[in-house]
Structures are given as structure tokens and as C-alpha cells.
mmCIF file of C-alpha atoms and ligand atoms in Angstrom:
data_model
loop_
_atom_site.group_PDB
_atom_site.id
_atom_site.type_symbol
_atom_site.label_atom_id
_atom_site.label_comp_id
_atom_site.label_asym_id
_atom_site.label_seq_id
_atom_site.Cartn_x
_atom_site.Cartn_y
_atom_site.Cartn_z
ATOM 1 C CA MET A 1 132.949 97.778 113.051
ATOM 2 C CA LYS A 2 130.241 95.575 113.161
ATOM 3 C CA ILE A 3 126.725 97.352 112.021
ATOM 4 C CA GLY A 4 123.045 96.249 112.529
ATOM 5 C CA ILE A 5 120.483 97.223 110.135
ATOM 6 C CA LEU A 6 116.567 97.184 110.934
ATOM 7 C CA THR A 7 113.564 98.065 108.569
ATOM 8 C CA SER A 8 110.749 99.260 110.597
ATOM 9 C CA GLY A 9 106.781 100.235 109.896
ATOM 10 C CA GLY A 10 105.025 99.506 106.976
ATOM 11 C CA ASP A 11 107.223 98.002 104.229
ATOM 12 C CA CYS A 12 108.213 100.277 101.056
ATOM 13 C CA PRO A 13 109.654 99.713 97.696
ATOM 14 C CA GLY A 14 113.327 100.292 97.871
ATOM 15 C CA LEU A 15 113.870 99.076 101.398
ATOM 16 C CA ASN A 16 116.299 96.355 100.031
ATOM 17 C CA ALA A 17 118.025 98.767 97.834
ATOM 18 C CA VAL A 18 119.003 100.650 100.844
ATOM 19 C CA ILE A 19 120.413 97.716 102.765
ATOM 20 C CA ARG A 20 122.273 96.664 99.514
ATOM 21 C CA GLY A 21 123.921 100.405 99.108
ATOM 22 C CA ALA A 22 124.935 100.073 102.851
ATOM 23 C CA VAL A 23 126.291 96.816 103.009
ATOM 24 C CA LEU A 24 128.412 97.032 99.666
ATOM 25 C CA LYS A 25 129.853 100.427 100.576
ATOM 26 C CA GLY A 26 130.478 99.250 104.077
ATOM 27 C CA ILE A 27 132.317 95.998 103.281
ATOM 28 C CA ALA A 28 133.935 97.649 100.041
ATOM 29 C CA VAL A 29 135.189 100.840 101.443
ATOM 30 C CA HIS A 30 135.510 100.246 105.241
ATOM 31 C CA GLY A 31 135.810 96.646 105.740
ATOM 32 C CA GLN A 32 132.826 96.752 108.120
ATOM 33 C CA GLU A 33 130.839 93.605 109.281
ATOM 34 C CA PHE A 34 126.732 93.488 109.255
ATOM 35 C CA VAL A 35 123.968 92.159 110.911
ATOM 36 C CA GLY A 36 120.309 92.316 110.187
ATOM 37 C CA TYR A 37 117.688 92.521 112.958
ATOM 38 C CA ARG A 38 114.379 90.520 111.820
ATOM 39 C CA ASP A 39 111.175 92.377 111.827
ATOM 40 C CA GLY A 40 112.281 95.877 112.668
ATOM 41 C CA TRP A 41 112.202 96.827 116.194
ATOM 42 C CA ARG A 42 110.881 93.451 117.273
ATOM 43 C CA GLY A 43 114.510 91.839 116.081
ATOM 44 C CA VAL A 44 116.441 94.733 118.094
ATOM 45 C CA VAL A 45 114.203 94.412 121.563
ATOM 46 C CA GLU A 46 114.531 90.433 121.323
ATOM 47 C CA GLY A 47 118.081 90.257 119.857
ATOM 48 C CA ASP A 48 116.994 88.301 117.067
ATOM 49 C CA ILE A 49 119.647 88.788 114.188
ATOM 50 C CA ILE A 50 121.019 87.264 110.917
ATOM 51 C CA ASP A 51 124.551 87.722 109.612
ATOM 52 C CA ILE A 52 124.490 89.875 106.166
ATOM 53 C CA PRO A 53 127.176 88.575 104.230
ATOM 54 C CA ARG A 54 128.206 90.369 100.707
ATOM 55 C CA THR A 55 126.320 87.467 98.831
ATOM 56 C CA MET A 56 122.977 88.158 100.567
ATOM 57 C CA VAL A 57 122.484 91.521 98.880
ATOM 58 C CA ARG A 58 123.235 90.220 95.712
ATOM 59 C CA GLY A 59 120.763 91.425 92.982
ATOM 60 C CA ILE A 60 118.238 92.656 95.871
ATOM 61 C CA SER A 61 117.744 96.345 94.946
ATOM 62 C CA LYS A 62 115.372 95.476 92.667
ATOM 63 C CA GLN A 63 113.276 93.202 94.920
ATOM 64 C CA GLY A 64 109.992 94.613 96.779
ATOM 65 C CA GLY A 65 109.733 94.502 100.263
ATOM 66 C CA THR A 66 112.558 93.891 102.926
ATOM 67 C CA ILE A 67 114.573 90.718 103.092
ATOM 68 C CA LEU A 68 114.756 91.515 106.692
ATOM 69 C CA GLY A 69 110.927 91.724 107.506
ATOM 70 C CA THR A 70 109.327 94.525 109.307
ATOM 71 C CA SER A 71 106.781 95.021 112.336
ATOM 72 C CA ARG A 72 105.185 98.155 113.918
ATOM 73 C CA THR A 73 106.745 97.230 117.067
ATOM 74 C CA ASN A 74 107.375 100.150 119.649
ATOM 75 C CA PRO A 75 110.951 99.617 120.921
ATOM 76 C CA PHE A 76 110.035 100.948 124.626
ATOM 77 C CA GLU A 77 107.180 98.252 124.987
ATOM 78 C CA ASN A 78 107.117 94.545 124.712
ATOM 79 C CA GLY A 79 109.795 94.225 127.359
ATOM 80 C CA GLY A 80 112.113 96.573 125.425
ATOM 81 C CA GLY A 81 114.005 99.763 126.158
ATOM 82 C CA PRO A 82 117.451 101.081 126.044
ATOM 83 C CA GLU A 83 119.185 98.918 128.447
ATOM 84 C CA VAL A 84 117.657 95.573 127.110
ATOM 85 C CA ILE A 85 118.744 96.602 123.379
ATOM 86 C CA LYS A 86 122.180 97.718 124.554
ATOM 87 C CA GLY A 87 122.820 94.558 126.402
ATOM 88 C CA HIS A 88 121.956 92.586 123.016
ATOM 89 C CA MET A 89 124.190 94.816 120.754
ATOM 90 C CA ASP A 90 126.998 94.347 123.627
ATOM 91 C CA ARG A 91 126.307 90.391 123.343
ATOM 92 C CA HIS A 92 126.287 90.358 119.416
ATOM 93 C CA GLY A 93 129.137 92.983 119.220
ATOM 94 C CA VAL A 94 127.050 95.350 117.318
ATOM 95 C CA ASP A 95 128.610 98.713 117.541
ATOM 96 C CA ALA A 96 126.001 100.835 115.741
ATOM 97 C CA LEU A 97 122.492 100.884 114.067
ATOM 98 C CA ILE A 98 120.932 101.809 110.736
ATOM 99 C CA ALA A 99 117.418 102.349 111.267
ATOM 100 C CA ILE A 100 115.571 102.472 107.998
ATOM 101 C CA GLY A 101 111.641 103.706 108.619
ATOM 102 C CA GLY A 102 109.147 106.358 109.077
ATOM 103 C CA GLU A 103 108.119 108.953 111.629
ATOM 104 C CA GLY A 104 107.495 106.640 114.198
ATOM 105 C CA THR A 105 111.030 104.754 113.922
ATOM 106 C CA LEU A 106 112.903 107.740 113.843
ATOM 107 C CA ALA A 107 110.964 109.033 116.989
ATOM 108 C CA ALA A 108 112.192 105.795 118.615
ATOM 109 C CA ALA A 109 115.527 106.076 117.067
ATOM 110 C CA LYS A 110 116.019 109.751 118.497
ATOM 111 C CA ARG A 111 114.890 108.668 122.079
ATOM 112 C CA LEU A 112 117.479 105.665 121.960
ATOM 113 C CA THR A 113 120.257 107.905 120.932
ATOM 114 C CA ASP A 114 119.505 110.192 123.451
ATOM 115 C CA ALA A 115 119.736 107.195 125.801
ATOM 116 C CA GLY A 116 123.214 106.789 124.275
ATOM 117 C CA ILE A 117 122.786 103.898 121.563
ATOM 118 C CA LYS A 118 124.795 104.855 118.500
ATOM 119 C CA ILE A 119 121.982 105.094 115.460
ATOM 120 C CA VAL A 120 121.695 106.696 112.107
ATOM 121 C CA GLY A 121 118.451 106.794 110.525
ATOM 122 C CA VAL A 122 117.124 106.364 106.701
ATOM 123 C CA PRO A 123 113.902 108.109 105.712
ATOM 124 C CA LYS A 124 111.210 105.683 104.365
ATOM 125 C CA THR A 125 107.609 105.916 103.569
ATOM 126 C CA ILE A 126 105.451 105.843 100.290
ATOM 127 C CA ASP A 127 103.152 108.592 101.742
ATOM 128 C CA ASN A 128 106.246 111.079 101.246
ATOM 129 C CA ASP A 129 104.946 112.728 104.557
ATOM 130 C CA LEU A 130 108.357 113.195 106.180
ATOM 131 C CA ASP A 131 109.665 116.738 106.600
ATOM 132 C CA ALA A 132 113.188 117.322 105.852
ATOM 133 C CA THR A 133 113.551 115.530 102.813
ATOM 134 C CA ASP A 134 112.593 116.367 99.469
ATOM 135 C CA TYR A 135 111.080 112.845 98.507
ATOM 136 C CA THR A 136 111.165 109.852 99.988
ATOM 137 C CA PHE A 137 111.865 106.473 98.285
ATOM 138 C CA GLY A 138 108.830 104.390 97.575
ATOM 139 C CA PHE A 139 106.715 107.247 97.011
ATOM 140 C CA ASP A 140 107.610 107.251 93.276
ATOM 141 C CA THR A 141 106.649 103.535 92.878
ATOM 142 C CA ALA A 142 103.334 103.888 94.684
ATOM 143 C CA VAL A 143 102.511 106.974 92.290
ATOM 144 C CA GLU A 144 103.433 104.753 89.336
ATOM 145 C CA ILE A 145 101.153 101.659 90.364
ATOM 146 C CA ALA A 146 98.198 103.998 91.316
ATOM 147 C CA THR A 147 98.515 105.623 88.145
ATOM 148 C CA GLU A 148 98.621 102.460 86.182
ATOM 149 C CA ALA A 149 95.599 101.601 88.032
ATOM 150 C CA ILE A 150 93.651 104.602 87.686
ATOM 151 C CA ASP A 151 94.081 104.744 84.000
ATOM 152 C CA ARG A 152 92.487 101.251 83.979
ATOM 153 C CA LEU A 153 89.627 102.499 86.092
ATOM 154 C CA ARG A 154 89.143 104.967 83.466
ATOM 155 C CA THR A 155 88.552 102.676 80.293
ATOM 156 C CA THR A 156 86.149 100.547 81.985
ATOM 157 C CA GLY A 157 84.640 103.631 83.530
ATOM 158 C CA GLU A 158 84.325 105.074 80.112
ATOM 159 C CA SER A 159 82.988 101.904 78.538
ATOM 160 C CA HIS A 160 79.958 101.823 81.187
ATOM 161 C CA HIS A 161 79.383 105.641 81.359
ATOM 162 C CA ARG A 162 80.269 105.323 85.201
ATOM 163 C CA CYS A 163 81.757 107.558 87.743
ATOM 164 C CA MET A 164 84.810 105.997 89.093
ATOM 165 C CA VAL A 165 86.280 106.467 92.576
ATOM 166 C CA ALA A 166 89.838 105.554 93.374
ATOM 167 C CA GLU A 167 91.085 105.305 96.802
ATOM 168 C CA VAL A 168 94.909 105.767 97.531
ATOM 169 C CA MET A 169 96.971 105.662 100.441
ATOM 170 C CA GLY A 170 97.921 108.873 102.226
ATOM 171 C CA ARG A 171 97.080 108.704 106.247
ATOM 172 C CA HIS A 172 98.087 112.596 107.051
ATOM 173 C CA VAL A 173 99.143 113.973 103.284
ATOM 174 C CA GLY A 174 97.544 113.453 100.091
ATOM 175 C CA TRP A 175 100.823 113.630 97.801
ATOM 176 C CA ILE A 176 100.114 110.093 96.226
ATOM 177 C CA ALA A 177 96.500 111.137 95.442
ATOM 178 C CA LEU A 178 97.866 114.595 94.046
ATOM 179 C CA HIS A 179 100.690 112.917 91.966
ATOM 180 C CA SER A 180 98.617 109.938 90.701
ATOM 181 C CA GLY A 181 95.396 112.409 90.284
ATOM 182 C CA MET A 182 97.277 114.603 88.156
ATOM 183 C CA ALA A 183 98.979 111.851 86.131
ATOM 184 C CA SER A 184 95.822 110.128 85.207
ATOM 185 C CA GLY A 185 93.835 113.383 84.556
ATOM 186 C CA ALA A 186 91.413 113.013 87.347
ATOM 187 C CA HIS A 187 88.298 115.444 87.543
ATOM 188 C CA ALA A 188 88.553 115.722 91.506
ATOM 189 C CA ILE A 189 91.338 114.827 93.599
ATOM 190 C CA LEU A 190 90.298 114.961 97.571
ATOM 191 C CA ILE A 191 93.283 115.202 99.923
ATOM 192 C CA PRO A 192 93.366 115.410 103.921
ATOM 193 C CA GLU A 193 94.903 118.676 104.016
ATOM 194 C CA GLN A 194 91.856 120.114 102.069
ATOM 195 C CA ARG A 195 88.270 119.372 103.351
ATOM 196 C CA VAL A 196 85.451 119.609 100.810
ATOM 197 C CA SER A 197 81.614 119.396 100.609
ATOM 198 C CA ILE A 198 79.949 116.503 99.020
ATOM 199 C CA ASP A 199 78.037 119.224 96.900
ATOM 200 C CA GLN A 200 81.491 120.302 95.746
ATOM 201 C CA ILE A 201 82.325 116.769 94.766
ATOM 202 C CA VAL A 202 78.964 116.325 92.834
ATOM 203 C CA GLU A 203 79.577 119.379 91.098
ATOM 204 C CA TRP A 204 82.658 118.563 89.676
ATOM 205 C CA VAL A 205 81.435 114.787 89.032
ATOM 206 C CA LYS A 206 78.352 116.448 87.224
ATOM 207 C CA LEU A 207 80.759 118.834 84.968
ATOM 208 C CA ALA A 208 82.738 116.004 83.881
ATOM 209 C CA HIS A 209 79.624 113.877 83.086
ATOM 210 C CA ASP A 210 77.905 117.036 81.084
ATOM 211 C CA ARG A 211 80.925 117.079 78.965
ATOM 212 C CA GLY A 212 80.373 113.419 77.918
ATOM 213 C CA ARG A 213 83.547 112.435 80.228
ATOM 214 C CA ALA A 214 83.357 109.281 82.801
ATOM 215 C CA PRO A 215 84.063 111.268 85.919
ATOM 216 C CA LEU A 216 87.182 109.949 87.794
ATOM 217 C CA VAL A 217 87.252 111.028 91.580
ATOM 218 C CA VAL A 218 90.929 110.206 93.409
ATOM 219 C CA VAL A 219 90.574 110.084 96.974
ATOM 220 C CA ALA A 220 93.440 109.576 99.619
ATOM 221 C CA GLU A 221 92.259 107.647 102.550
ATOM 222 C CA GLY A 222 92.717 110.520 105.185
ATOM 223 C CA PHE A 223 90.463 112.656 103.372
ATOM 224 C CA THR A 224 87.367 114.157 105.156
ATOM 225 C CA THR A 225 84.510 116.001 103.794
ATOM 226 C CA ASP A 226 83.486 119.281 105.479
ATOM 227 C CA THR A 227 81.030 117.395 107.812
ATOM 228 C CA MET A 228 83.172 114.481 108.976
ATOM 229 C CA ASP A 229 84.793 114.516 112.308
ATOM 230 C CA GLU A 230 87.399 112.275 111.748
ATOM 231 C CA ALA A 231 88.926 109.793 108.846
ATOM 232 C CA HIS A 232 87.008 106.900 107.629
ATOM 233 C CA SER A 233 87.941 103.971 109.645
ATOM 234 C CA GLU A 234 86.359 100.850 110.360
ATOM 235 C CA ARG A 235 89.009 98.316 110.892
ATOM 236 C CA GLY A 236 89.878 99.156 114.510
ATOM 237 C CA LEU A 237 93.575 100.583 115.735
ATOM 238 C CA ASP A 238 96.815 99.300 114.735
ATOM 239 C CA THR A 239 99.701 98.926 117.169
ATOM 240 C CA PHE A 240 100.514 102.308 117.545
ATOM 241 C CA GLY A 241 96.688 102.899 118.225
ATOM 242 C CA ARG A 242 96.065 104.690 115.163
ATOM 243 C CA PRO A 243 92.799 103.931 113.517
ATOM 244 C CA ARG A 244 93.278 101.877 110.405
ATOM 245 C CA LEU A 245 92.159 104.027 107.715
ATOM 246 C CA GLY A 246 90.471 102.960 104.486
ATOM 247 C CA GLY A 247 86.829 102.842 102.938
ATOM 248 C CA ILE A 248 86.479 106.386 102.103
ATOM 249 C CA GLY A 249 85.840 105.580 98.489
ATOM 250 C CA GLU A 250 83.029 103.075 99.240
ATOM 251 C CA ARG A 251 81.482 105.888 101.689
ATOM 252 C CA LEU A 252 81.346 108.717 99.076
ATOM 253 C CA ALA A 253 80.453 106.396 95.938
ATOM 254 C CA PRO A 254 76.689 105.731 96.967
ATOM 255 C CA GLU A 255 76.489 109.689 97.998
ATOM 256 C CA ILE A 256 77.650 110.518 94.595
ATOM 257 C CA GLU A 257 75.289 108.035 92.711
ATOM 258 C CA ALA A 258 72.398 109.125 94.987
ATOM 259 C CA ARG A 259 73.005 112.871 94.172
ATOM 260 C CA THR A 260 73.783 112.574 90.667
ATOM 261 C CA GLY A 261 72.102 109.458 89.258
ATOM 262 C CA ILE A 262 75.308 108.575 87.658
ATOM 263 C CA GLU A 263 76.219 104.797 88.339
ATOM 264 C CA THR A 264 79.448 104.963 90.658
ATOM 265 C CA ARG A 265 81.897 102.418 91.517
ATOM 266 C CA ALA A 266 84.762 102.456 93.927
ATOM 267 C CA THR A 267 88.147 100.938 94.304
ATOM 268 C CA VAL A 268 90.448 100.727 96.975
ATOM 269 C CA LEU A 269 93.978 100.140 95.925
ATOM 270 C CA GLY A 270 95.424 99.573 99.438
ATOM 271 C CA HIS A 271 98.526 97.506 99.952
ATOM 272 C CA ILE A 272 99.070 96.821 96.105
ATOM 273 C CA GLN A 273 100.552 100.631 96.140
ATOM 274 C CA ARG A 274 103.305 99.309 98.233
ATOM 275 C CA GLY A 275 104.281 95.961 96.850
ATOM 276 C CA GLY A 276 106.353 94.871 93.920
ATOM 277 C CA VAL A 277 109.697 96.350 92.058
ATOM 278 C CA PRO A 278 110.539 99.417 93.006
ATOM 279 C CA THR A 279 111.059 102.184 90.021
ATOM 280 C CA ALA A 280 114.544 103.063 88.818
ATOM 281 C CA PHE A 281 114.356 106.542 90.287
ATOM 282 C CA ASP A 282 113.395 104.870 94.027
ATOM 283 C CA ARG A 283 116.390 102.137 93.329
ATOM 284 C CA VAL A 284 118.862 104.893 92.812
ATOM 285 C CA LEU A 285 117.824 107.383 95.539
ATOM 286 C CA ALA A 286 117.438 104.373 98.146
ATOM 287 C CA THR A 287 120.898 103.193 97.214
ATOM 288 C CA ARG A 288 122.317 106.335 97.594
ATOM 289 C CA LEU A 289 120.466 106.711 101.005
ATOM 290 C CA GLY A 290 122.198 103.384 102.157
ATOM 291 C CA MET A 291 125.822 104.536 101.073
ATOM 292 C CA ALA A 292 125.357 107.871 102.782
ATOM 293 C CA ALA A 293 124.152 106.018 105.945
ATOM 294 C CA ILE A 294 127.534 104.625 105.857
ATOM 295 C CA ASP A 295 129.493 107.766 105.576
ATOM 296 C CA SER A 296 126.970 109.077 108.599
ATOM 297 C CA VAL A 297 128.293 106.239 110.787
ATOM 298 C CA VAL A 298 132.011 106.324 109.864
ATOM 299 C CA GLU A 299 131.641 110.010 110.904
ATOM 300 C CA GLY A 300 129.781 109.479 113.822
ATOM 301 C CA ARG A 301 126.742 111.363 113.015
ATOM 302 C CA TRP A 302 124.594 109.531 115.425
ATOM 303 C CA GLY A 303 121.024 111.044 116.040
ATOM 304 C CA THR A 304 120.901 112.024 112.314
ATOM 305 C CA MET A 305 119.168 110.993 109.128
ATOM 306 C CA VAL A 306 120.275 111.027 105.750
ATOM 307 C CA SER A 307 117.892 113.009 103.447
ATOM 308 C CA LEU A 308 117.433 114.171 99.778
ATOM 309 C CA ASN A 309 117.891 117.958 99.292
ATOM 310 C CA GLY A 310 117.400 118.881 95.471
ATOM 311 C CA THR A 311 119.605 116.139 94.128
ATOM 312 C CA ASP A 312 121.993 116.098 96.908
ATOM 313 C CA ILE A 313 122.362 113.740 99.725
ATOM 314 C CA VAL A 314 122.595 115.350 103.273
ATOM 315 C CA HIS A 315 122.650 114.783 106.768
ATOM 316 C CA VAL A 316 119.989 116.289 109.281
ATOM 317 C CA GLY A 317 119.196 115.774 112.752
ATOM 318 C CA PHE A 318 116.261 113.289 113.517
ATOM 319 C CA GLU A 319 114.295 116.293 115.342
ATOM 320 C CA ALA A 320 114.168 117.944 111.879
ATOM 321 C CA ALA A 321 111.753 115.117 110.628
ATOM 322 C CA LEU A 322 109.754 114.797 113.584
ATOM 323 C CA GLY A 323 106.706 116.725 114.971
ATOM 324 C CA ARG A 324 105.844 118.140 111.642
ATOM 325 C CA LEU A 325 104.769 116.793 108.454
ATOM 326 C CA LYS A 326 105.221 117.438 104.720
ATOM 327 C CA THR A 327 101.839 118.306 103.771
ATOM 328 C CA VAL A 328 100.755 119.318 100.395
ATOM 329 C CA PRO A 329 101.152 123.055 100.181
ATOM 330 C CA GLN A 330 98.122 125.269 99.178
ATOM 331 C CA ASP A 331 99.653 126.515 95.990
ATOM 332 C CA ARG A 332 100.168 122.857 94.643
ATOM 333 C CA TYR A 333 96.521 122.038 95.366
ATOM 334 C CA ASP A 334 95.253 125.165 93.877
ATOM 335 C CA GLU A 335 97.185 124.366 90.995
ATOM 336 C CA ALA A 336 95.659 120.914 90.591
ATOM 337 C CA ARG A 337 92.267 122.412 91.432
ATOM 338 C CA VAL A 338 92.153 124.384 88.230
ATOM 339 C CA LEU A 339 91.758 121.183 86.435
ATOM 340 C CA PHE A 340 88.836 119.816 88.372
ATOM 341 C CA GLY A 341 85.273 119.290 86.826
HETATM 342 O O1 F6P B 1 102.486 104.795 106.524
HETATM 343 C C1 F6P B 1 102.244 104.355 105.171
HETATM 344 C C2 F6P B 1 100.918 103.562 105.132
HETATM 345 O O2 F6P B 1 101.041 102.855 103.599
HETATM 346 C C3 F6P B 1 99.651 104.602 105.061
HETATM 347 O O3 F6P B 1 99.238 105.284 103.998
HETATM 348 C C4 F6P B 1 98.784 103.575 105.480
HETATM 349 O O4 F6P B 1 97.629 104.394 106.411
HETATM 350 C C5 F6P B 1 99.406 102.466 106.309
HETATM 351 O O5 F6P B 1 100.658 102.560 105.954
HETATM 352 C C6 F6P B 1 98.734 101.002 106.248
HETATM 353 O O6 F6P B 1 99.698 100.521 107.280
HETATM 354 P P1 F6P B 1 99.168 98.822 107.621
HETATM 355 O O7 F6P B 1 100.232 98.381 106.429
HETATM 356 O O8 F6P B 1 99.636 98.839 109.019
HETATM 357 O O9 F6P B 1 97.792 98.567 107.002
#
């Protein structure tokens, strides 16, 4: 059996560990062959493949990024669609696909599976916003990177008696902000799920300042204040027509400074959170998911993705991950909020 692997959407530390886990198990246990599609769905639509021999996955689980490349290509556009894709698969002798990606990738994979293409999925996003899996690989790494960066912002903030605003990723959900903010002892954590007024943010900043602390605010890129209509975006749209987020920290900082008189600086962590080596947790999770994806292929579980349930890897239908995001529940926010100010 020949299996094609693709990595699609924003990259994520741990992608290479998934590829390695799948290829090593597939070759060692089932004698399968592997090809990789270059740049996600673009390679699938254009039939752009490379062989993945065992030697190619040697030592890659600790490498950031993806050896296959990725893109935000929609497989139903750019001359794609099930017939074209099936044609390329038949020509290359590819029997099934393992699609590693986030909600957009899995939604496309579901449509293609419904059209008769054999696909299993592996969920991926640093935002940790996919439902039907307890954690996605890459999230733990992003939180580690963000926490280390915020710890550094704190020491310079304390030296200068400034308020520091750290902006982290999180388009629809605030998991990275919540975890890195709690780990670094932030005085306010602002997430997309909870609209908060500027007055409230200013109050938290002042409370911390009045105790002699350098106030630290962690804000997710998708956060909106109670008077904003939509998340802050000033860089146009991505290929899926979604606004490119980023800049809410820079927007909040002058307002905080104007209202409190405390010199305030903002830092956007941006794509640093997605780069570099994955943590041990993410390497293990990603490797297990890759190996479990091979079980899905062998068992013919088309239209399903592998997922983490507690400490077990289970198989769930694509639809379980689609249409609903895993947001930060109210009790997790309330728990953190006790420590604000
Ligand atoms: O989906 C993960 C994510 O990192 C989001 O948090 C962020 O909004 C987006 O990707 C950034 O995407 P790009 O790499 O296209 O700028």
C-alpha cells in the first residue's frame, strides 16, 4: 500500500514527529510505502510529490516546521477538486492520504472523503482550538515559548517601572494567553472569549502598579474590548478570506498609558511561537498520533482523525472536530481572573 502525507495550514512544532511516527510504523509493521505532497493541498492538487524513504525521517522529530512544506491552499480551488486529485493519486499509485492540519484542512478532508477519496486526519494547531481532542501538538511548545518571552518582558518592565503588554497568538480562543499568562503571573489575561472594558483593564493595571509591581498584561490577538466590533486587523485577508490578526497589543498600550500615566510598551510575539524545536510533550504526542494514523489507514477508518482523549489516542469522525471550536470555558477564565490586578 502506498500512502501520501501532507501538512497543511499554519505550521506547528511537531509536524515532523507525526510524519516520522507514521512512516516508521508503516514501513516496520506493514511494509507500506510513503510519498509526501509538497506544500499541503497545493501539492495534492498539482500532483507534486516526493518519495519518503525511511532515511528521510531520520532524526526529524525534534525539527521544527515541516519537511514537506505547507500552504493555506484550498483543494477545491486553483484547478483542484476530487476528480483532479483522484487522477493524480491513481497516476502515482497512491491509495490513501494522511492529512495533518487544522479545522480548514479537516473540513476539506471531509468533503474529499465524502467524494470517495480515502483520507485519515491528524489534528494540528498551536491555538489548541480543535474540538474532539484534549490537546493538539504544538500548543505546549507555543506556551513554553510565550512563557519564556513574557518572563523576559517582566524583568525589563520591572527595571523601568513600566507596564508591559505581551500579545500572543489565538485567533478565536485564548488557550495560549491563558496558559502562558497564568504561568508567568500576568496581572491581566485578555482572551477572545471574554470581552472586557478598557476601564477594567486599567483598573487591573493600576492595582498591580499600586502594589509596586510592573503591570503585565497578556492579550490574545483575537481579543476585543466591549466597544470593538471585531478583532483588530490591519494586514488584509489571508487566502481563506480571514482577516490577518495582530496589533491589538499596540492598540491597547497607548490607551493604558494615557489613562494610567504609566509608561507602557507592547510586544507582539507572532510567529516566534510557531517556530523551533517542539517540547518533549509535543514530540511524544505527535509521534503517537502519527503511528495511530497508520492504524486508521490499515483499519480503513476513512473520514476519521486520531485524537487525544486523556492519555489515550482514539479515533473520531471529522465532523466531531468541525463546526465547533474548543473555547476556554468560563470556569477556567474565572479561576485565572481571581489572580488579576
Ligand atoms: O491558526 C494558527 C495561527 O497561528 C493563528 O493563531 C494565527 O492567527 C494564524 O495562524 C497566523 O497565520 P499566518 O501564518 O498565515 O500568518
